[in-house]
């Protein structure tokens, strides 16, 4: 069965898309730790990030870098954290999280509750 991220990429499940190219897809995390919290995924379905072939893995990092630049510009944060963790979805993903302190990247923290309008506005700004 396709992962939830493959179904998002296929357009079967809605998302707030941030960027896409032939190999990768980026969209806002629905349970964000910070405004702009984005997930970057490869279109090929691989559970474990380090099982990706070298080209796909390095290309994914460069794709994430472009988005991180936009996130930094949009939010004015000090840095954008790049985090790989979690066992919830068996589809490799990188979390990009705007941060001003290490606490901003604490996954035990309560997540932000954003409205659909707020999500749309953030995605729109990142798509410019
Ligand atoms: P992890 O595997 O990194 O623990 O969790 C997967 C991440 O994907 C979580 O941060 C979760 O909020 C996010 N996520 C799970 N399902 C969906 C979804 O349907 N849409 C979006 N946008 N994010 C999701």
XYZ file of N, CA and C and ligand atoms in Angstrom:
408
model
N 0.846 -1.204 0.000
C 0.000 0.000 0.000
C 0.882 1.255 0.000
N 0.464 2.247 -0.764
C 1.250 3.488 -0.856
C 1.294 4.183 0.502
N 2.406 4.822 0.801
C 2.490 5.570 2.054
C 1.639 6.836 1.949
N 1.362 7.421 3.087
C 0.561 8.658 3.098
C 1.289 9.751 2.307
N 2.612 9.728 2.336
C 3.344 10.766 1.594
C 3.249 10.529 0.086
N 3.259 9.260 -0.343
C 3.077 8.979 -1.774
C 1.685 9.422 -2.213
N 0.708 9.247 -1.339
C -0.669 9.666 -1.683
C -0.772 11.190 -1.728
N 0.001 11.864 -0.902
C 0.050 13.337 -0.963
C 0.693 13.765 -2.282
N 1.809 13.139 -2.627
C 2.514 13.473 -3.875
C 1.586 13.243 -5.078
N 0.812 12.165 -5.021
C -0.092 11.826 -6.130
C -1.316 12.740 -6.174
N -1.492 13.566 -5.139
C -2.639 14.474 -5.104
C -3.906 13.810 -4.570
N -3.773 12.591 -4.033
C -4.958 11.897 -3.490
C -5.351 12.456 -2.121
N -4.345 12.994 -1.432
C -4.587 13.615 -0.122
C -4.085 15.054 -0.235
N -4.898 16.015 0.200
C -4.475 17.412 0.039
C -3.287 17.779 0.924
N -2.542 18.751 0.487
C -1.434 19.257 1.304
C -1.198 20.711 0.924
N -0.361 21.351 1.694
C 0.068 22.712 1.371
C 1.459 22.588 0.758
N 1.462 22.560 -0.563
C 2.713 22.292 -1.285
C 3.646 23.497 -1.226
N 4.920 23.191 -1.035
C 5.944 24.231 -0.947
C 6.821 24.222 -2.204
N 7.145 23.042 -2.696
C 8.006 22.945 -3.880
C 7.934 21.529 -4.435
N 8.260 21.414 -5.715
C 8.251 20.096 -6.353
C 9.177 20.126 -7.559
N 9.879 19.039 -7.784
C 10.535 18.833 -9.074
C 10.355 17.355 -9.451
N 11.106 16.903 -10.421
C 10.886 15.536 -10.915
C 11.088 14.480 -9.824
N 12.032 14.744 -8.938
C 12.412 13.710 -7.964
C 11.922 13.924 -6.532
N 11.609 15.194 -6.211
C 11.327 15.503 -4.799
C 10.063 16.339 -4.659
N 9.550 16.345 -3.431
C 8.308 17.056 -3.134
C 8.457 17.631 -1.718
N 7.956 18.835 -1.530
C 8.011 19.457 -0.191
C 6.658 20.073 0.133
N 6.239 19.881 1.372
C 4.923 20.385 1.804
C 4.978 20.692 3.300
N 4.031 21.522 3.730
C 4.020 21.922 5.145
C 3.590 20.757 6.021
N 4.313 20.561 7.122
C 3.902 19.555 8.107
C 2.587 20.020 8.729
N 1.652 19.105 8.820
C 0.312 19.448 9.313
C 0.328 19.694 10.839
N 1.363 19.233 11.504
C 1.523 19.460 12.959
C 2.825 20.220 13.189
N 2.864 21.486 12.808
C 4.159 22.182 12.791
C 4.686 22.555 14.175
N 6.000 22.451 14.285
C 6.674 22.932 15.491
C 6.882 24.442 15.400
N 6.936 24.951 14.177
C 7.155 26.391 13.966
C 6.497 26.761 12.643
N 6.206 28.018 12.486
C 5.646 28.485 11.216
C 6.644 28.159 10.102
N 6.168 27.472 9.074
C 7.041 27.115 7.951
C 7.614 25.707 8.026
N 7.362 25.004 9.124
C 7.866 23.617 9.281
C 7.467 22.809 8.031
N 8.486 22.358 7.331
C 8.272 21.728 6.017
C 8.851 20.312 6.005
N 8.190 19.430 5.287
C 8.704 18.079 5.067
C 9.185 17.960 3.633
N 10.376 17.424 3.462
C 10.949 17.203 2.135
C 11.033 15.694 1.932
N 10.470 15.216 0.839
C 10.450 13.763 0.606
C 10.885 13.440 -0.821
N 11.479 12.257 -0.999
C 11.749 11.816 -2.366
C 10.462 11.224 -2.937
N 10.290 11.345 -4.248
C 9.078 10.758 -4.834
C 9.136 9.239 -4.825
N 10.351 8.691 -4.881
C 10.447 7.232 -4.799
C 10.196 6.840 -3.349
N 9.519 5.721 -3.188
C 9.098 5.325 -1.843
C 10.149 4.457 -1.181
N 10.896 5.061 -0.284
C 11.914 4.336 0.482
C 11.716 4.715 1.937
N 11.713 3.736 2.798
C 11.439 4.003 4.215
C 12.588 4.768 4.869
N 13.800 4.208 4.725
C 14.942 4.706 5.504
C 15.803 5.623 4.643
N 16.020 6.828 5.131
C 16.745 7.842 4.349
C 18.071 7.320 3.797
N 18.802 6.588 4.644
C 20.133 6.164 4.218
C 20.107 4.909 3.336
N 18.913 4.446 2.986
C 18.788 3.421 1.944
C 18.675 4.060 0.559
N 18.502 5.390 0.506
C 18.436 6.060 -0.794
C 19.798 5.952 -1.469
N 19.802 5.874 -2.793
C 21.099 5.833 -3.474
C 21.770 7.203 -3.327
N 23.059 7.229 -3.545
C 23.844 8.439 -3.253
C 23.326 9.668 -4.009
N 22.983 9.487 -5.275
C 22.512 10.637 -6.065
C 21.200 11.174 -5.524
N 20.303 10.271 -5.184
C 18.989 10.704 -4.685
C 19.141 11.414 -3.343
N 20.009 10.863 -2.497
C 20.206 11.460 -1.172
C 20.868 12.836 -1.273
N 21.891 12.946 -2.102
C 22.572 14.247 -2.196
C 21.666 15.265 -2.889
N 20.903 14.812 -3.877
C 19.976 15.720 -4.564
C 18.893 16.219 -3.614
N 18.486 15.356 -2.717
C 17.439 15.723 -1.747
C 17.957 16.818 -0.804
N 19.210 16.699 -0.430
C 19.810 17.722 0.444
C 19.863 19.075 -0.272
N 20.218 19.049 -1.544
C 20.287 20.310 -2.299
C 18.894 20.897 -2.510
N 17.925 20.033 -2.723
C 16.532 20.493 -2.851
C 16.097 21.140 -1.525
N 16.427 20.483 -0.413
C 16.089 21.020 0.912
C 16.784 22.363 1.152
N 17.981 22.482 0.633
C 18.740 23.728 0.844
C 18.020 24.924 0.218
N 17.476 24.717 -0.964
C 16.741 25.809 -1.629
C 15.553 26.251 -0.775
N 14.850 25.278 -0.224
C 13.668 25.601 0.589
C 14.097 26.268 1.895
N 15.198 25.778 2.462
C 15.689 26.378 3.714
C 15.995 27.861 3.514
N 16.543 28.204 2.366
C 16.829 29.617 2.072
C 15.554 30.447 2.088
N 14.518 29.909 1.479
C 13.232 30.622 1.451
C 12.627 30.730 2.846
N 12.762 29.651 3.616
C 12.205 29.658 4.978
C 12.893 30.711 5.839
N 14.198 30.806 5.665
C 14.966 31.755 6.471
C 14.557 33.180 6.100
N 14.428 33.402 4.817
C 14.042 34.741 4.347
C 12.624 35.078 4.833
N 11.714 34.120 4.734
C 10.321 34.387 5.076
C 10.128 34.623 6.574
N 10.793 33.795 7.396
C 10.534 33.858 8.840
C 11.522 34.776 9.572
N 12.665 35.029 8.970
C 13.679 35.826 9.673
C 14.333 35.057 10.809
N 14.232 33.731 10.771
C 14.809 32.915 11.850
C 16.341 32.944 11.781
N 16.961 32.511 12.888
C 18.441 32.487 12.926
C 18.988 31.412 11.998
N 18.398 30.227 12.072
C 18.842 29.106 11.239
C 17.628 28.236 10.914
N 17.788 27.397 9.918
C 16.759 26.389 9.643
C 17.349 25.028 10.014
N 16.695 24.368 10.956
C 17.166 23.037 11.369
C 16.741 21.998 10.340
N 17.638 21.043 10.121
C 17.324 19.920 9.228
C 17.354 18.662 10.092
N 16.190 18.067 10.261
C 16.073 16.970 11.223
C 15.526 15.722 10.524
N 16.162 14.610 10.808
C 15.639 13.332 10.314
C 15.389 12.465 11.535
N 14.136 12.178 11.795
C 13.811 11.293 12.911
C 12.397 10.798 12.730
N 11.981 9.946 13.597
C 10.598 9.511 13.565
C 10.415 8.193 12.842
N 9.419 7.478 13.318
C 9.122 6.143 12.771
C 7.684 6.064 12.280
N 7.009 7.200 12.324
C 5.564 7.206 12.082
C 5.212 6.856 10.636
N 5.889 7.516 9.691
C 5.576 7.312 8.269
C 6.775 6.619 7.596
N 6.543 5.445 7.005
C 7.667 4.695 6.403
C 8.038 5.210 5.012
N 8.314 6.494 4.975
C 8.709 7.139 3.708
C 9.724 8.205 4.118
N 10.963 8.044 3.650
C 12.050 8.933 4.094
C 11.626 10.396 4.013
N 11.953 11.159 5.044
C 11.617 12.586 5.019
C 12.571 13.386 5.878
N 12.778 14.616 5.432
C 13.583 15.584 6.175
C 12.631 16.649 6.705
N 12.743 16.955 7.988
C 11.994 18.086 8.555
C 12.872 19.332 8.424
N 12.326 20.408 7.886
C 13.007 21.707 7.889
C 12.230 22.605 8.849
N 12.922 23.065 9.887
C 12.225 23.813 10.946
C 12.945 25.124 11.231
N 12.277 26.247 10.947
C 12.879 27.533 11.303
C 13.138 27.586 12.809
N 14.344 28.004 13.205
C 14.650 27.995 14.643
C 15.395 29.251 15.088
N 15.080 29.643 16.300
C 15.828 30.727 16.945
C 16.519 30.234 18.204
N 16.090 29.067 18.674
C 16.764 28.432 19.809
C 16.572 26.927 19.660
N 17.360 26.164 20.390
C 17.256 24.706 20.266
C 15.894 24.191 20.726
N 15.244 24.947 21.606
C 13.909 24.545 22.072
C 12.906 24.473 20.936
N 13.148 25.255 19.885
C 12.202 25.287 18.753
C 12.162 23.951 18.017
N 13.132 23.092 18.280
C 13.218 21.823 17.555
C 12.965 20.646 18.496
N 12.270 20.936 19.591
C 11.935 19.886 20.554
C 10.608 19.245 20.121
N 10.684 18.023 19.628
C 9.482 17.362 19.095
C 8.478 16.981 20.186
N 8.871 17.113 21.467
C 7.912 16.827 22.536
C 7.018 18.028 22.825
N 7.402 19.174 22.255
C 6.629 20.406 22.467
C 5.248 20.290 21.830
N 4.314 21.075 22.380
C 2.990 21.125 21.762
C 3.114 21.750 20.373
N 2.417 21.168 19.401
C 2.510 21.670 18.026
C 1.624 22.902 17.852
N 1.948 23.700 16.847
C 1.138 24.876 16.565
C -0.194 24.451 15.959
N -1.209 25.225 16.238
C -2.509 24.988 15.589
C -2.727 26.138 14.618
N -2.564 25.857 13.353
C -2.746 26.898 12.337
C -4.052 26.662 11.598
N -4.653 27.737 11.146
C -5.891 27.611 10.358
C -5.521 27.281 8.911
N -6.473 26.762 8.140
C -6.200 26.516 6.711
C -5.721 27.780 6.007
N -6.277 28.916 6.399
C -5.867 30.186 5.779
C -4.399 30.491 6.098
N -4.017 30.229 7.334
C -2.613 30.490 7.717
C -1.659 29.551 6.961
N -2.035 28.269 6.880
C -1.206 27.312 6.126
C -1.083 27.769 4.668
N -2.213 28.152 4.087
C -2.207 28.551 2.662
C -1.305 29.750 2.449
N -1.379 30.694 3.363
C -0.577 31.920 3.215
C 0.926 31.594 3.285
N 1.285 30.734 4.212
C 2.709 30.346 4.353
C 3.183 29.652 3.070
N 2.358 28.696 2.594
C 2.744 27.952 1.376
C 2.859 28.907 0.196
N 1.944 29.829 0.119
C 1.962 30.804 -0.987
C 3.248 31.627 -0.945
N 3.637 32.067 0.228
C 4.867 32.869 0.356
C 6.099 32.060 -0.055
N 6.081 30.763 0.281
C 7.242 29.924 -0.036
C 7.276 29.530 -1.515
N 6.142 29.620 -2.150
C 6.091 29.269 -3.582
C 6.520 30.415 -4.489
N 6.691 31.596 -3.910
C 7.056 32.763 -4.748
C 8.440 32.650 -5.305
P 7.807 11.215 11.810
O 7.811 9.935 11.021
O 8.855 12.180 11.368
O 7.728 10.992 13.282
O 6.400 11.906 11.524
C 5.934 12.237 10.268
C 5.589 13.706 10.191
O 4.644 13.809 9.141
C 4.919 14.299 11.440
O 5.582 15.499 11.787
C 3.490 14.527 11.028
O 2.947 15.707 11.585
C 3.593 14.643 9.530
N 2.406 14.129 8.866
C 1.838 12.930 9.074
N 0.759 12.783 8.293
C 0.652 13.922 7.566
C -0.278 14.369 6.576
O -1.227 13.693 6.195
N -0.060 15.599 6.054
C 0.992 16.384 6.429
N 1.116 17.581 5.840
N 1.887 16.004 7.365
C 1.708 14.781 7.937
